[in-house]
Short mmCIF file of C-alpha atoms in Angstrom, two decimals:
data_model
loop_
_atom_site.label_atom_id
_atom_site.label_comp_id
_atom_site.label_asym_id
_atom_site.label_seq_id
_atom_site.Cartn_x
_atom_site.Cartn_y
_atom_site.Cartn_z
CA UNK U 1 8.50 -15.94 -49.04
CA UNK U 2 9.99 -17.15 -45.78
CA UNK U 3 7.88 -19.09 -43.39
CA UNK U 4 8.22 -18.46 -39.74
CA UNK U 5 7.35 -21.31 -37.30
CA UNK U 6 6.39 -20.22 -33.80
CA UNK U 7 4.25 -21.34 -30.93
CA UNK U 8 3.72 -19.77 -27.55
CA UNK U 9 4.99 -23.05 -25.98
CA UNK U 10 8.47 -21.42 -26.49
CA UNK U 11 7.44 -19.15 -23.55
CA UNK U 12 6.64 -21.96 -21.20
CA UNK U 13 10.04 -23.59 -21.09
CA UNK U 14 11.17 -22.05 -17.77
CA UNK U 15 14.79 -22.08 -16.62
CA UNK U 16 16.18 -20.98 -13.15
CA UNK U 17 16.53 -17.28 -12.40
CA UNK U 18 19.64 -15.81 -14.07
CA UNK U 19 19.87 -18.64 -16.69
CA UNK U 20 20.89 -17.20 -20.07
CA UNK U 21 18.61 -19.53 -22.04
CA UNK U 22 15.49 -17.76 -20.82
CA UNK U 23 11.91 -16.92 -21.94
CA UNK U 24 12.98 -13.37 -22.74
CA UNK U 25 15.00 -14.73 -25.72
CA UNK U 26 11.78 -15.97 -27.49
CA UNK U 27 10.00 -12.77 -26.62
CA UNK U 28 12.78 -10.68 -28.19
CA UNK U 29 12.98 -12.80 -31.27
CA UNK U 30 9.16 -12.82 -31.90
CA UNK U 31 8.87 -9.05 -31.27
CA UNK U 32 11.63 -8.24 -33.72
CA UNK U 33 10.37 -10.60 -36.45
CA UNK U 34 6.91 -9.06 -36.05
CA UNK U 35 8.32 -5.83 -37.43
CA UNK U 36 9.44 -7.51 -40.72
CA UNK U 37 6.88 -7.29 -43.48
CA UNK U 38 6.02 -10.16 -45.78
CA UNK U 39 6.76 -13.13 -43.45
CA UNK U 40 4.45 -16.06 -43.52
CA UNK U 41 3.72 -17.12 -39.95
CA UNK U 42 2.70 -20.69 -39.10
CA UNK U 43 2.19 -22.61 -35.81
CA UNK U 44 4.89 -24.98 -34.89
CA UNK U 45 3.05 -28.30 -34.37
CA UNK U 46 3.95 -30.93 -31.73
CA UNK U 47 6.20 -33.57 -33.32
CA UNK U 48 5.10 -37.13 -33.38
CA UNK U 49 7.23 -39.13 -30.91
CA UNK U 50 8.57 -41.14 -33.78
CA UNK U 51 10.21 -38.03 -35.15
CA UNK U 52 12.51 -37.83 -32.06
CA UNK U 53 13.20 -41.55 -32.39
CA UNK U 54 14.82 -40.90 -35.77
CA UNK U 55 17.88 -39.79 -33.79
CA UNK U 56 17.43 -40.66 -30.16
CA UNK U 57 16.74 -44.11 -28.66
CA UNK U 58 13.53 -45.11 -26.90
CA UNK U 59 15.11 -45.28 -23.43
CA UNK U 60 16.50 -41.74 -23.84
CA UNK U 61 13.14 -40.26 -24.99
CA UNK U 62 11.40 -42.06 -22.09
CA UNK U 63 13.88 -40.66 -19.63
CA UNK U 64 13.29 -37.09 -20.84
CA UNK U 65 9.50 -37.68 -20.74
CA UNK U 66 9.72 -38.95 -17.16
CA UNK U 67 11.84 -36.06 -16.07
CA UNK U 68 9.13 -33.46 -16.66
CA UNK U 69 8.33 -31.92 -13.26
CA UNK U 70 4.82 -31.25 -11.97
CA UNK U 71 5.95 -27.72 -10.90
CA UNK U 72 9.08 -25.52 -10.66
CA UNK U 73 11.96 -27.06 -12.56
CA UNK U 74 14.48 -30.02 -12.48
CA UNK U 75 18.09 -29.95 -13.52
CA UNK U 76 19.34 -32.58 -15.96
CA UNK U 77 22.86 -31.32 -15.60
CA UNK U 78 24.39 -27.99 -14.37
CA UNK U 79 23.22 -26.15 -17.52
CA UNK U 80 20.11 -28.04 -18.71
CA UNK U 81 16.77 -27.76 -17.04
CA UNK U 82 13.10 -28.74 -17.52
CA UNK U 83 9.92 -27.06 -16.24
CA UNK U 84 6.34 -28.42 -16.73
CA UNK U 85 6.27 -26.80 -20.24
CA UNK U 86 9.69 -27.80 -21.50
CA UNK U 87 8.75 -31.03 -23.26
CA UNK U 88 5.99 -29.45 -25.28
CA UNK U 89 8.31 -26.57 -26.23
CA UNK U 90 11.02 -29.02 -27.33
CA UNK U 91 8.55 -31.23 -29.29
CA UNK U 92 7.15 -28.15 -31.00
CA UNK U 93 10.74 -27.11 -31.91
CA UNK U 94 11.17 -30.48 -33.50
CA UNK U 95 7.73 -30.37 -35.12
CA UNK U 96 8.37 -26.84 -36.49
CA UNK U 97 11.54 -27.96 -38.05
CA UNK U 98 9.87 -31.04 -39.57
CA UNK U 99 6.95 -29.00 -40.92
CA UNK U 100 9.49 -26.52 -42.34
CA UNK U 101 11.28 -29.28 -44.17
CA UNK U 102 7.91 -30.56 -45.62
CA UNK U 103 6.97 -27.01 -46.74
CA UNK U 104 10.17 -26.19 -48.44
CA UNK U 105 10.41 -29.58 -50.14
CA UNK U 106 6.83 -29.32 -51.30
CA UNK U 107 7.46 -25.91 -52.81
CA UNK U 108 5.08 -24.22 -50.47
CA UNK U 109 7.94 -22.01 -49.21
CA UNK U 110 11.50 -21.42 -50.45
CA UNK U 111 12.93 -20.82 -46.99
CA UNK U 112 11.84 -21.22 -43.44
CA UNK U 113 12.99 -20.12 -39.91
CA UNK U 114 11.90 -21.92 -36.79
CA UNK U 115 11.82 -19.44 -34.01
CA UNK U 116 11.44 -21.88 -31.09
CA UNK U 117 13.36 -22.80 -27.94
CA UNK U 118 14.91 -24.76 -26.32
CA UNK U 119 17.86 -25.06 -28.84
CA UNK U 120 18.96 -28.52 -30.01
CA UNK U 121 22.50 -28.76 -31.39
CA UNK U 122 24.15 -29.94 -28.14
CA UNK U 123 21.82 -32.86 -27.53
CA UNK U 124 23.69 -36.04 -28.16
CA UNK U 125 22.28 -39.46 -28.96
CA UNK U 126 21.64 -40.30 -25.23
CA UNK U 127 22.66 -37.08 -23.41
CA UNK U 128 20.82 -33.81 -22.83
CA UNK U 129 23.32 -31.04 -22.37
CA UNK U 130 24.04 -27.40 -23.15
CA UNK U 131 20.41 -26.22 -22.72
CA UNK U 132 19.28 -28.88 -25.32
CA UNK U 133 16.98 -31.85 -25.11
CA UNK U 134 16.54 -33.13 -28.71
CA UNK U 135 18.71 -32.70 -31.80
CA UNK U 136 16.28 -30.53 -33.68
CA UNK U 137 18.35 -29.90 -36.86
CA UNK U 138 19.63 -33.51 -37.03
CA UNK U 139 16.11 -34.91 -36.68
CA UNK U 140 14.96 -32.56 -39.48
CA UNK U 141 17.78 -33.81 -41.68
CA UNK U 142 16.77 -37.34 -41.11
CA UNK U 143 13.22 -36.52 -41.96
CA UNK U 144 14.25 -35.00 -45.35
CA UNK U 145 16.26 -38.08 -46.11
CA UNK U 146 13.91 -40.78 -44.84
CA UNK U 147 10.45 -39.32 -45.66
CA UNK U 148 11.20 -37.32 -48.73
CA UNK U 149 13.76 -39.63 -50.39
CA UNK U 150 16.59 -37.00 -50.51
CA UNK U 151 20.17 -38.43 -50.71
CA UNK U 152 22.27 -35.42 -49.63
CA UNK U 153 21.36 -33.00 -46.86
CA UNK U 154 23.85 -30.48 -45.44
CA UNK U 155 23.55 -29.13 -41.86
CA UNK U 156 25.45 -25.96 -41.45
CA UNK U 157 26.03 -24.47 -37.92
CA UNK U 158 27.39 -20.91 -37.12
CA UNK U 159 26.58 -20.94 -33.41
CA UNK U 160 29.63 -19.84 -31.36
CA UNK U 161 29.50 -23.19 -29.55
CA UNK U 162 30.28 -26.37 -31.46
CA UNK U 163 27.21 -28.43 -32.36
CA UNK U 164 28.56 -31.64 -30.75
CA UNK U 165 25.07 -33.10 -30.60
CA UNK U 166 24.38 -32.71 -34.38
CA UNK U 167 27.84 -34.05 -35.06
CA UNK U 168 27.16 -37.08 -32.91
CA UNK U 169 23.72 -37.75 -34.44
CA UNK U 170 24.91 -37.46 -38.06
CA UNK U 171 28.51 -38.85 -37.59
CA UNK U 172 27.73 -42.20 -39.28
CA UNK U 173 25.20 -41.06 -41.92
CA UNK U 174 26.99 -40.67 -45.25
CA UNK U 175 23.94 -38.93 -46.73
CA UNK U 176 24.73 -35.88 -44.63
CA UNK U 177 27.38 -33.25 -44.38
CA UNK U 178 27.78 -31.40 -41.06
CA UNK U 179 29.86 -28.21 -41.10
CA UNK U 180 30.48 -25.97 -38.13
CA UNK U 181 32.39 -22.82 -37.38
CA UNK U 182 32.74 -22.13 -33.64
CA UNK U 183 34.99 -20.69 -31.07
CA UNK U 184 37.73 -22.86 -29.71
CA UNK U 185 38.60 -23.33 -26.94
CA UNK U 186 35.05 -23.12 -25.56
CA UNK U 187 32.19 -25.32 -24.37
CA UNK U 188 31.62 -28.18 -25.18
CA UNK U 189 35.31 -28.80 -25.90
CA UNK U 190 34.69 -30.49 -29.20
CA UNK U 191 34.83 -29.53 -32.85
CA UNK U 192 38.51 -29.98 -33.71
CA UNK U 193 39.55 -30.28 -37.28
CA UNK U 194 40.46 -33.93 -36.84
CA UNK U 195 36.81 -34.80 -36.09
CA UNK U 196 35.74 -35.74 -39.65
CA UNK U 197 32.92 -38.25 -39.27
CA UNK U 198 32.71 -41.90 -40.27
CA UNK U 199 32.51 -41.02 -43.99
CA UNK U 200 34.47 -37.70 -44.04
CA UNK U 201 31.03 -36.03 -43.64
CA UNK U 202 31.94 -33.70 -40.86
CA UNK U 203 33.91 -30.49 -41.27
CA UNK U 204 34.97 -28.26 -38.39
CA UNK U 205 36.41 -24.81 -38.79
CA UNK U 206 37.32 -23.53 -35.24
CA UNK U 207 37.91 -19.84 -34.69
CA UNK U 208 40.24 -18.35 -32.13
CA UNK U 209 38.81 -16.25 -29.30
CA UNK U 210 38.44 -12.52 -30.04
CA UNK U 211 38.40 -12.98 -33.81
CA UNK U 212 35.64 -11.32 -35.81
CA UNK U 213 33.94 -11.12 -39.18
CA UNK U 214 37.10 -11.12 -41.30
CA UNK U 215 38.25 -14.51 -39.90
CA UNK U 216 34.71 -15.91 -40.11
CA UNK U 217 34.42 -14.98 -43.79
CA UNK U 218 37.70 -16.63 -44.54
CA UNK U 219 36.72 -19.88 -42.77
CA UNK U 220 33.45 -20.10 -44.50
CA UNK U 221 34.67 -18.77 -47.88
CA UNK U 222 37.79 -20.87 -48.01
CA UNK U 223 36.89 -23.99 -46.04
CA UNK U 224 33.22 -24.63 -45.43
CA UNK U 225 31.41 -23.41 -48.52
CA UNK U 226 33.66 -25.11 -51.07
CA UNK U 227 33.01 -28.38 -49.21
CA UNK U 228 29.23 -27.79 -49.28
CA UNK U 229 29.47 -26.84 -52.97
CA UNK U 230 31.30 -30.17 -53.60
CA UNK U 231 28.68 -32.02 -51.68
CA UNK U 232 25.86 -30.46 -53.83
CA UNK U 233 23.14 -30.69 -51.20
CA UNK U 234 19.43 -31.16 -52.13
CA UNK U 235 18.52 -29.27 -48.97
CA UNK U 236 20.37 -27.02 -46.47
CA UNK U 237 19.45 -26.89 -42.75
CA UNK U 238 21.00 -24.20 -40.64
CA UNK U 239 21.68 -24.27 -36.94
CA UNK U 240 21.40 -20.49 -36.54
CA UNK U 241 23.03 -19.44 -33.30
CA UNK U 242 23.73 -15.75 -32.69
CA UNK U 243 26.06 -15.95 -29.72
CA UNK U 244 29.15 -15.24 -31.90
CA UNK U 245 27.96 -11.55 -31.63
CA UNK U 246 30.43 -9.21 -30.07
CA UNK U 247 27.88 -8.30 -27.35
CA UNK U 248 27.15 -11.84 -26.37
CA UNK U 249 28.00 -12.70 -22.68
CA UNK U 250 28.83 -16.40 -23.26
CA UNK U 251 31.65 -16.29 -25.63
CA UNK U 252 34.40 -14.13 -27.14
CA UNK U 253 33.91 -13.75 -30.88
CA UNK U 254 33.27 -10.38 -32.41
CA UNK U 255 30.74 -10.79 -35.11
CA UNK U 256 28.21 -8.07 -35.91
CA UNK U 257 24.84 -8.12 -37.61
CA UNK U 258 26.46 -7.64 -41.08
CA UNK U 259 28.43 -10.83 -40.43
CA UNK U 260 25.33 -12.86 -39.85
CA UNK U 261 23.80 -11.39 -43.03
CA UNK U 262 26.88 -12.28 -44.94
CA UNK U 263 27.08 -15.96 -43.92
CA UNK U 264 23.37 -16.25 -44.57
CA UNK U 265 23.74 -14.74 -48.07
CA UNK U 266 26.72 -17.11 -48.71
CA UNK U 267 24.78 -20.20 -47.63
CA UNK U 268 21.86 -18.98 -49.66
CA UNK U 269 24.09 -18.66 -52.77
CA UNK U 270 25.12 -22.36 -52.46
CA UNK U 271 21.51 -23.35 -51.94
CA UNK U 272 20.52 -21.46 -55.06
CA UNK U 273 23.24 -23.31 -56.98
CA UNK U 274 22.29 -26.83 -55.85
CA UNK U 275 18.83 -27.06 -54.38
CA UNK U 276 16.55 -24.36 -55.72
CA UNK U 277 17.34 -22.06 -52.78
CA UNK U 278 15.78 -24.42 -50.24
CA UNK U 279 17.00 -23.51 -46.75
CA UNK U 280 15.42 -24.44 -43.35
CA UNK U 281 16.94 -22.56 -40.42
CA UNK U 282 16.33 -23.19 -36.69
CA UNK U 283 17.17 -21.01 -33.75
CA UNK U 284 20.03 -22.04 -31.54
CA UNK U 285 22.04 -19.74 -29.23
CA UNK U 286 22.26 -15.98 -28.69
CA UNK U 287 22.00 -14.49 -25.22
CA UNK U 288 22.34 -10.70 -25.42
CA UNK U 289 18.67 -9.78 -26.19
CA UNK U 290 19.28 -6.70 -28.35
CA UNK U 291 22.07 -8.44 -30.27
CA UNK U 292 19.98 -11.57 -30.68
CA UNK U 293 16.93 -9.73 -31.97
CA UNK U 294 18.94 -7.66 -34.41
CA UNK U 295 20.95 -10.62 -35.70
CA UNK U 296 17.91 -12.79 -36.19
CA UNK U 297 16.41 -9.92 -38.21
CA UNK U 298 19.60 -9.63 -40.36
CA UNK U 299 19.40 -13.49 -40.94
CA UNK U 300 15.68 -13.62 -41.87
CA UNK U 301 15.92 -10.44 -44.02
CA UNK U 302 18.42 -12.31 -46.25
CA UNK U 303 16.43 -15.57 -46.23
CA UNK U 304 13.27 -13.71 -47.38
#
């Protein structure tokens, strides 16, 4: 059974009018997941501050804490904003991912999906960017390694934008493998094939604009999944972005719901082969509400 981690704090991270990373995303995801029978819903707890410090330095965390406004919102950069509820939302995203790791490794659930926002995969060691404050997936990987004694954790990212933050946070950790498919060229301008990590533990498979599921399946089937298979992870964490969908307004790939189901199934097969099917997935992008809701459903239907 798949655990879903959710908290209404996801609705209290307010961005400026017209911003694509908006409250309606969380509402659409929750409403669609509510129609799927057999899911095990749990509250996403607030992470202990020490969890964030696994990846981000004290002065950065303090800067984010100090930036929380008393009202309205503040802009950390042109894309990334905070409202009075943003810090709690981000800390519950981290806490939900950490609890998901604990539950899956304890055998209380085989898979988990963290349906929280803001996303996390663009947050670098000392830089909030791309709508992201903290590196949720990377922090969860560090928790699995440091608290549960694992030696190999794979973080797999199929968001249309490169997970530059996750790559930065895991670059020098040889216990991890970070793999990403993403559109290139596109924000944030990173994710080239020559970016391979300090221990050859980073693998990027960029996709050309306007390509679709056929090209994605080739990249994952021929490049990414064989590397994951060789790595033999003890846990897989997924940065699940759904903005590669053909309907998404922020990019130019042409995936459909069946493509998200395919890549989820392929990841699950590798997980079944190496780590008892243990997969923790966390929501990243996806900005067309109907496409996001349908794609999340396709993803979770496979996980369960």
